CSV table of C-alpha atoms in Angstrom, one decimal:
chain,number,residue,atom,x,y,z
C,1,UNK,CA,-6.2,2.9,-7.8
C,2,UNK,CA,-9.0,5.5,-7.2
C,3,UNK,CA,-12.1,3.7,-6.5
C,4,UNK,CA,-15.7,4.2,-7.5
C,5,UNK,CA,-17.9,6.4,-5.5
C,6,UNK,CA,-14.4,8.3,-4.2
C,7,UNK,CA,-12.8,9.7,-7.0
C,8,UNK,CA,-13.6,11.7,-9.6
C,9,UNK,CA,-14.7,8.1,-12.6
C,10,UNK,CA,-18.3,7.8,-13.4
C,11,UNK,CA,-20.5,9.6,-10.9
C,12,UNK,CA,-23.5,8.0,-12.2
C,13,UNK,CA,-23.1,4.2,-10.6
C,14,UNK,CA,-25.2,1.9,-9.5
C,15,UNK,CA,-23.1,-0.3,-7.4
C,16,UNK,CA,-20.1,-0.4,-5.1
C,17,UNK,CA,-18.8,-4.6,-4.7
C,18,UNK,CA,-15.5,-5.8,-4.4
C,19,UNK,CA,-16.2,-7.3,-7.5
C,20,UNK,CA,-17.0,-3.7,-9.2
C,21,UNK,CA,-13.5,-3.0,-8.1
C,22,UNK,CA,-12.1,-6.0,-9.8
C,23,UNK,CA,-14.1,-5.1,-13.1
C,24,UNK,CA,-13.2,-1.5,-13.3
C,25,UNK,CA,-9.2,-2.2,-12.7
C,26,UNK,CA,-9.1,-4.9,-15.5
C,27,UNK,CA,-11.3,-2.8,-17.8
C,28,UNK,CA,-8.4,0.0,-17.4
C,29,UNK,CA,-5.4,-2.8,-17.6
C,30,UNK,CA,-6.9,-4.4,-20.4
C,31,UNK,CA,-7.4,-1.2,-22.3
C,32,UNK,CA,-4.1,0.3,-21.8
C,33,UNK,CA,-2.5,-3.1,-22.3
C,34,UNK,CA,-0.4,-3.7,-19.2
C,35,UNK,CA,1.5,-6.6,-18.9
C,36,UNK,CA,3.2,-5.8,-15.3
C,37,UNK,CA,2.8,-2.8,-13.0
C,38,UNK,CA,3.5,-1.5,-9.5
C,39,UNK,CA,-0.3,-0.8,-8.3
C,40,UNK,CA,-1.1,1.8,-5.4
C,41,UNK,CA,-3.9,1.0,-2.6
C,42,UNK,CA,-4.0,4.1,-0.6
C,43,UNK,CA,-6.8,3.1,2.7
C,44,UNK,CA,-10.3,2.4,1.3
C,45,UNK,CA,-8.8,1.3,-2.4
C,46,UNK,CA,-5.9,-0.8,-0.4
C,47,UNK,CA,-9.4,-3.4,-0.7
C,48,UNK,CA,-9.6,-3.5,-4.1
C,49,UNK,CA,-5.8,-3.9,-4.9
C,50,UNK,CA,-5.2,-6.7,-2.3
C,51,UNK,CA,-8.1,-8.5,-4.3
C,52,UNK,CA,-6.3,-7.7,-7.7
C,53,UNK,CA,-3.2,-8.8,-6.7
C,54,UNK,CA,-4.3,-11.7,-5.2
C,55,UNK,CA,-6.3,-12.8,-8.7
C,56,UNK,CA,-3.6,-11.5,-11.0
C,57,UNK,CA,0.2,-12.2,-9.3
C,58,UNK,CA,1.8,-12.5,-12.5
C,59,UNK,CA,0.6,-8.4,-13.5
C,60,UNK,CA,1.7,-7.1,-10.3
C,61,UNK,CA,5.3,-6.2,-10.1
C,62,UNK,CA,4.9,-4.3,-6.9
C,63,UNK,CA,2.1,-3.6,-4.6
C,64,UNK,CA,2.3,-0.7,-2.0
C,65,UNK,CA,-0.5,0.0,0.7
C,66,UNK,CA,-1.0,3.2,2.2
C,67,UNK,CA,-2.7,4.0,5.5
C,68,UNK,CA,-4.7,0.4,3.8
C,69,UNK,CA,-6.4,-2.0,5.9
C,70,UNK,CA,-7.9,-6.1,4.9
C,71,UNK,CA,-11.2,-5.3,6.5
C,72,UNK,CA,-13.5,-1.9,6.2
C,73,UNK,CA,-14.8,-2.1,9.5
C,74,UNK,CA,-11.5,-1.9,11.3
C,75,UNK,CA,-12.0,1.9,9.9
C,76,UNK,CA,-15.4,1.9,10.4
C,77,UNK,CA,-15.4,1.5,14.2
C,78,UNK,CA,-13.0,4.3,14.6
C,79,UNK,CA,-14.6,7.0,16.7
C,80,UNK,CA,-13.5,9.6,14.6
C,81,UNK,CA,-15.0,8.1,11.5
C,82,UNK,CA,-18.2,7.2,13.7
C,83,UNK,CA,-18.2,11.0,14.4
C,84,UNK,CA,-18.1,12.6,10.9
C,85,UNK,CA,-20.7,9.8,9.4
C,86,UNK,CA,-23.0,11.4,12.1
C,87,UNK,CA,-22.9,15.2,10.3
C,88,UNK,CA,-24.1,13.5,7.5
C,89,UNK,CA,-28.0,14.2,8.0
C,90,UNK,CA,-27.2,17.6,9.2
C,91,UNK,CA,-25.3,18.9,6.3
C,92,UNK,CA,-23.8,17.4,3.4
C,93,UNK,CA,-21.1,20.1,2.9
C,94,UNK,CA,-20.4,20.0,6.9
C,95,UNK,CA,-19.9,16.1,6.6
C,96,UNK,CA,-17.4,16.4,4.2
C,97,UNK,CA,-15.7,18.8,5.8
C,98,UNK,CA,-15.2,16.9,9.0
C,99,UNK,CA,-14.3,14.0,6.7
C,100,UNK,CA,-11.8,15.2,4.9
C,101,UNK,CA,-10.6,17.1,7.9
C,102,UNK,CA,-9.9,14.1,9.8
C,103,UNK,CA,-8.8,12.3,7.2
C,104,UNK,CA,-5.7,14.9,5.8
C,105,UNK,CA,-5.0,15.9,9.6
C,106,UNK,CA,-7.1,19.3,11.2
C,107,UNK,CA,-4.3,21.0,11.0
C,108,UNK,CA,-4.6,20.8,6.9
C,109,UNK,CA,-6.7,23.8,5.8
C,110,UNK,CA,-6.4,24.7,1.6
C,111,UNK,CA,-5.7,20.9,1.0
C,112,UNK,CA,-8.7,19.5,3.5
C,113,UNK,CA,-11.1,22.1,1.7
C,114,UNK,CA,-10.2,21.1,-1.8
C,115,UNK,CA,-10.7,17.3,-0.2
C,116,UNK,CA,-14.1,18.0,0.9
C,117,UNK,CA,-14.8,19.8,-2.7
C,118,UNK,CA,-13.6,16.1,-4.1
C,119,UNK,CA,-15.8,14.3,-2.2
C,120,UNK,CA,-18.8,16.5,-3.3
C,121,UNK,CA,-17.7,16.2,-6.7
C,122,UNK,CA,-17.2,12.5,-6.4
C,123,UNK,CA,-20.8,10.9,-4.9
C,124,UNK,CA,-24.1,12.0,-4.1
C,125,UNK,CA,-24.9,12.1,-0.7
C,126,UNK,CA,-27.9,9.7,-1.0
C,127,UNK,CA,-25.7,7.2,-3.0
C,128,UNK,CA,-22.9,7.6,0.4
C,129,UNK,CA,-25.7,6.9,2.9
C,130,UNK,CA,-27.8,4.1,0.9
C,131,UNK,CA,-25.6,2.5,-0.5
C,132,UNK,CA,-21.5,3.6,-0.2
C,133,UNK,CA,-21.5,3.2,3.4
C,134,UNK,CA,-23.9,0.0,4.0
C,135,UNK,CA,-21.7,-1.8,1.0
C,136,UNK,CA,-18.5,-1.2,2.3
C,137,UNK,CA,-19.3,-2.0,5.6
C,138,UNK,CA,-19.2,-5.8,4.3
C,139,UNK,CA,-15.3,-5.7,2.7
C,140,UNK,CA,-13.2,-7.8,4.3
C,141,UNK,CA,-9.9,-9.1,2.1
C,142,UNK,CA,-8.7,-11.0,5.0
C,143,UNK,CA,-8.8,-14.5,3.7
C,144,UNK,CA,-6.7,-13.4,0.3
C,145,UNK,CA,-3.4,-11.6,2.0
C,146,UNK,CA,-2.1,-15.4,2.2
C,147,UNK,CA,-2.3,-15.5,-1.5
C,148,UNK,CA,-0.9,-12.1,-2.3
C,149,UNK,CA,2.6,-13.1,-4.4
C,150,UNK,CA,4.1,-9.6,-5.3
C,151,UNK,CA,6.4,-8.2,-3.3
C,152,UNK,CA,4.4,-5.7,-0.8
C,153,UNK,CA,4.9,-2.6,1.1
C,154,UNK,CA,3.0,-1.2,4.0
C,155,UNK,CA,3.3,2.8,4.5
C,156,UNK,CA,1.9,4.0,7.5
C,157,UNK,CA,1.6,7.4,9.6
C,158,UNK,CA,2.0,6.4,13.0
C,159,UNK,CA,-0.1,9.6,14.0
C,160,UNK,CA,-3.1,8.7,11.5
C,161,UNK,CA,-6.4,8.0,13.6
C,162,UNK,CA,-6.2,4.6,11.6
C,163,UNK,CA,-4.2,2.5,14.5
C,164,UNK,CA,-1.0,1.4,13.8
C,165,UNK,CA,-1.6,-2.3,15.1
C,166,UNK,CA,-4.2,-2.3,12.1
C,167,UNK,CA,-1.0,-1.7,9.4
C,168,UNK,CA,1.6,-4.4,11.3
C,169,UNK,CA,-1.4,-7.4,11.0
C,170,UNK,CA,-2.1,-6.1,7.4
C,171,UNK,CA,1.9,-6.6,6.7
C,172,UNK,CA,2.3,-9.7,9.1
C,173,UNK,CA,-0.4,-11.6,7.0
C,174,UNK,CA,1.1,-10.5,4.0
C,175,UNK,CA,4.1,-12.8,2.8
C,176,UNK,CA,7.4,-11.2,2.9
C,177,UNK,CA,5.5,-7.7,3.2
C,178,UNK,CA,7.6,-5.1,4.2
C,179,UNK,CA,6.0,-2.2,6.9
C,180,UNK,CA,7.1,1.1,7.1
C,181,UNK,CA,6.0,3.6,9.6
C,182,UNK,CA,6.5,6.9,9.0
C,183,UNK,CA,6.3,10.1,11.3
C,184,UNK,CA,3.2,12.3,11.1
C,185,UNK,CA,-0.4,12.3,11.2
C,186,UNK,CA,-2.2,13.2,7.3
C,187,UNK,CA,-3.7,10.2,5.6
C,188,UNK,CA,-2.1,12.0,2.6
C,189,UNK,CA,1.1,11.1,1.5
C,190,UNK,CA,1.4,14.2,-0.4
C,191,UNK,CA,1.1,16.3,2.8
C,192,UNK,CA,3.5,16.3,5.8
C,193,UNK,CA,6.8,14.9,5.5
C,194,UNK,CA,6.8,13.6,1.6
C,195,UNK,CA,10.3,13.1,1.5
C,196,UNK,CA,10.3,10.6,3.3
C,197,UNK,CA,7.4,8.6,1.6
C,198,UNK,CA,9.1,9.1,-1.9
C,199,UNK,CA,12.1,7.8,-0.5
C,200,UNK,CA,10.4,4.5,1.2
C,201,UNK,CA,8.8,4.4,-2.3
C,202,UNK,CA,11.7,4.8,-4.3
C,203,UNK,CA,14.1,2.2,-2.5
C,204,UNK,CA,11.2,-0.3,-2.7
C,205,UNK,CA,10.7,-0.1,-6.5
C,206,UNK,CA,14.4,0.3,-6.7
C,207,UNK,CA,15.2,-3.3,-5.3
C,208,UNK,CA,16.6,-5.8,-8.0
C,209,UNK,CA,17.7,-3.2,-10.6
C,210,UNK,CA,21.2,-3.1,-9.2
C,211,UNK,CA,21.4,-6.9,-9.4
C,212,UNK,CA,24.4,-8.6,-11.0
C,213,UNK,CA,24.0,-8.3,-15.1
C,214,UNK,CA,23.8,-11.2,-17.2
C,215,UNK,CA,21.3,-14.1,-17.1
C,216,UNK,CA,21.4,-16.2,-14.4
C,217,UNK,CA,23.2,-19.2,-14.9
C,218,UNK,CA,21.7,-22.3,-16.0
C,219,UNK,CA,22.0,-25.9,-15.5
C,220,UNK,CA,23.3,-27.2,-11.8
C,221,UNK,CA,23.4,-23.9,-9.9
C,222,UNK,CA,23.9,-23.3,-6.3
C,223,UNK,CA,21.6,-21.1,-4.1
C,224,UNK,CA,22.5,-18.2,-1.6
C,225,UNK,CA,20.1,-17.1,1.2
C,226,UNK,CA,21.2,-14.4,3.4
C,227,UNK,CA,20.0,-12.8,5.8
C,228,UNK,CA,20.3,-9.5,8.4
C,229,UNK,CA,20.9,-11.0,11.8
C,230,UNK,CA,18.8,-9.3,14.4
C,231,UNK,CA,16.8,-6.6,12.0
C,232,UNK,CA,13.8,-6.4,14.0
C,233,UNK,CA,15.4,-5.3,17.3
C,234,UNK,CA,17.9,-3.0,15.0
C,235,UNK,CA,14.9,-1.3,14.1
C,236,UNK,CA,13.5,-0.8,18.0
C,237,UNK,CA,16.3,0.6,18.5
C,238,UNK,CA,17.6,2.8,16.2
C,239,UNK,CA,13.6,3.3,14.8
C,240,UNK,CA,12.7,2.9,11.2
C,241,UNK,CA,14.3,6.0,9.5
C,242,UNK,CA,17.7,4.8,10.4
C,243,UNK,CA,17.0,0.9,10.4
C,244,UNK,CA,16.3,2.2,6.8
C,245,UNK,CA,19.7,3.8,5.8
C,246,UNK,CA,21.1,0.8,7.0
C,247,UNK,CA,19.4,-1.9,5.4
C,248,UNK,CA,20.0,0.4,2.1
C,249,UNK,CA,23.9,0.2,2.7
C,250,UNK,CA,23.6,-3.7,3.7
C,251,UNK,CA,21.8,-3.8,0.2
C,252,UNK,CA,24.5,-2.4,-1.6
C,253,UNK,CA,27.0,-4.2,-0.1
C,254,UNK,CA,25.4,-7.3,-0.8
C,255,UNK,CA,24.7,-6.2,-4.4
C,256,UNK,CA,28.3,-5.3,-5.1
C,257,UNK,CA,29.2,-8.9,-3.5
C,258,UNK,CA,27.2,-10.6,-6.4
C,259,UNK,CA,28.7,-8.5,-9.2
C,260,UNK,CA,32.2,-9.5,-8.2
C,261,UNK,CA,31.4,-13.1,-8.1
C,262,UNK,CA,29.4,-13.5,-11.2
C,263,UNK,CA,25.8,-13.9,-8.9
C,264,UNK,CA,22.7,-13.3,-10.0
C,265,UNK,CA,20.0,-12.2,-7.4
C,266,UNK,CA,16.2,-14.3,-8.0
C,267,UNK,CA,14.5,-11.9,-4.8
C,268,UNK,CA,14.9,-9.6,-2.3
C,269,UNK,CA,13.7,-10.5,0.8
C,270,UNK,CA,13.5,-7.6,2.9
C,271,UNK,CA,16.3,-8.3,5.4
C,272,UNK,CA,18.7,-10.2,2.9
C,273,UNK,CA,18.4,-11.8,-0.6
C,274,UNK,CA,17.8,-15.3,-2.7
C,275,UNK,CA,20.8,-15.4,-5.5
C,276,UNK,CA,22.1,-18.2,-8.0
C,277,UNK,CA,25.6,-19.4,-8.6
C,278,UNK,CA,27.2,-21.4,-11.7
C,279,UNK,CA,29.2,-22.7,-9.2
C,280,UNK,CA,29.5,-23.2,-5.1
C,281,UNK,CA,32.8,-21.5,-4.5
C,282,UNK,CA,31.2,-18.4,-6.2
C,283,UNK,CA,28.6,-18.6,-4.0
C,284,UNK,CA,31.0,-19.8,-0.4
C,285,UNK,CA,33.3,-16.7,-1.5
């Protein structure tokens, strides 16, 4: 999702709301005629899809976060963002510069200037200063991540000026979010190590579609919860690239378990799974 007044939509708007969000994402469901998607909230638009998910669980087969945050003015108060928003009366080209700069990493060059060409391309800078940047100011999604029912994942760059205490409370108030912290410092996931976002990407969309064929059995059935003893201080030590490979074999263990005794996995849970069971020795075995 590619919000208003930041991407390259409608130029001509009047208004930047939550609830403009909300509106211009079920315009573009409704006319495509999705029934159930994976949706993509990379930082500023992370907003607008927490609301959306939150409305519309049963549409929203997997929700992913990037670099996202529940409330605007966690970003807002961050000294680099205070820092570029200050260029803007001195220069609209030398704001967005600085902006997109600080945003894809300094280091960036070609892809920061064709960011900062975006932006141009993308708002007015009298729209950005009267009415972007005072509107947004007043997002806060806080009160829905309780309600959010897909299953989530949190990407974030631990070297991104967006602190990484800001991504653990967005997945801790998310239920059964997953967070994973990657190396690096662009707010881009198509810059810097990409491999390693595609992968986190891939694994989490992946989930459930090596599950035991067949329909799950109906009638009395028993249910299996497992669960990884002692992931969180597997992944303090080892850290998160490895904790990774690892909780990939555990998965296909556990998968293979299931096939070869006729269970049928309901959810994954990050750290283990919810299955079914005609029958409890299946399951006990």
């Amino acid at each position: 999702f590619d919000p208003r007044g930041f991407g390259l939509s409608e130029r001509d708007i009047t208004e930047v709301s939550l609830d403009a969000y909300l509106l211009d994402l079920e315009a573009v469901v409704d006319r495509l005629g999705l029934e159930k998607f994976a949706l993509l909230g990379p930082q500023i638009a992370g907003l607008g899809v927490i609301a959306y998910a939150a409305r519309h669980p049963e549409r929203v087969s997997h929700l992913i976060l990037w670099c996202a945050y529940a409330r605007h003015s966690d970003f807002s108060a961050i000294s680099e963002v205070q820092s570029a928003r200050a260029l803007m009366d001195k220069g609209w080209a030398f704001y967005t510069e600085a902006a997109a700069h600080s945003t894809l990493g300094w280091s960036a060059g070609e892809p920061a200037r064709r960011y900062a060409a975006l932006i141009r391309e993308s708002v007015t800078p009298e729209f950005m200063v009267e009415i972007v940047v005072p509107a947004t100011e007043e997002f806060d999604v806080t009160p829905l991540l309780a309600r959010v029912r897909s299953p989530t994942l949190v990407l974030h760059r631990r070297g991104y000026f967006l602190p990484v205490n800001v991504a653990r409370g967005l997945a801790s108030r998310i239920p059964d979010a997953r967070l994973v912290l990657l190396e690096g410092e662009s707010g881009a996931p198509y810059l810097g190590d990409t491999e390693a976002v595609l992968q986190a990407v891939d694994d989490f969309l992946g989930e459930g579609e090596e599950a035991a064929a067949g329909p799950a059995p109906s009638g009395l059935v028993t249910i299996l919860f497992t669960d990884m003893e002692g992931s969180t201080s597997l992944t303090q030590r080892l850290g998160d690239a490895k904790a990774q490979e690892v909780l990939r074999t555990h998965n296909s263990i556990l998968r293979d378990a299931l096939k070869a005794h006729s269970g049928s996995e309901i959810k994954h849970t990050g750290d283990g799974i919810m299955a079914s069971f005609a029958s409890a020795s299946r399951a006990l075995e």
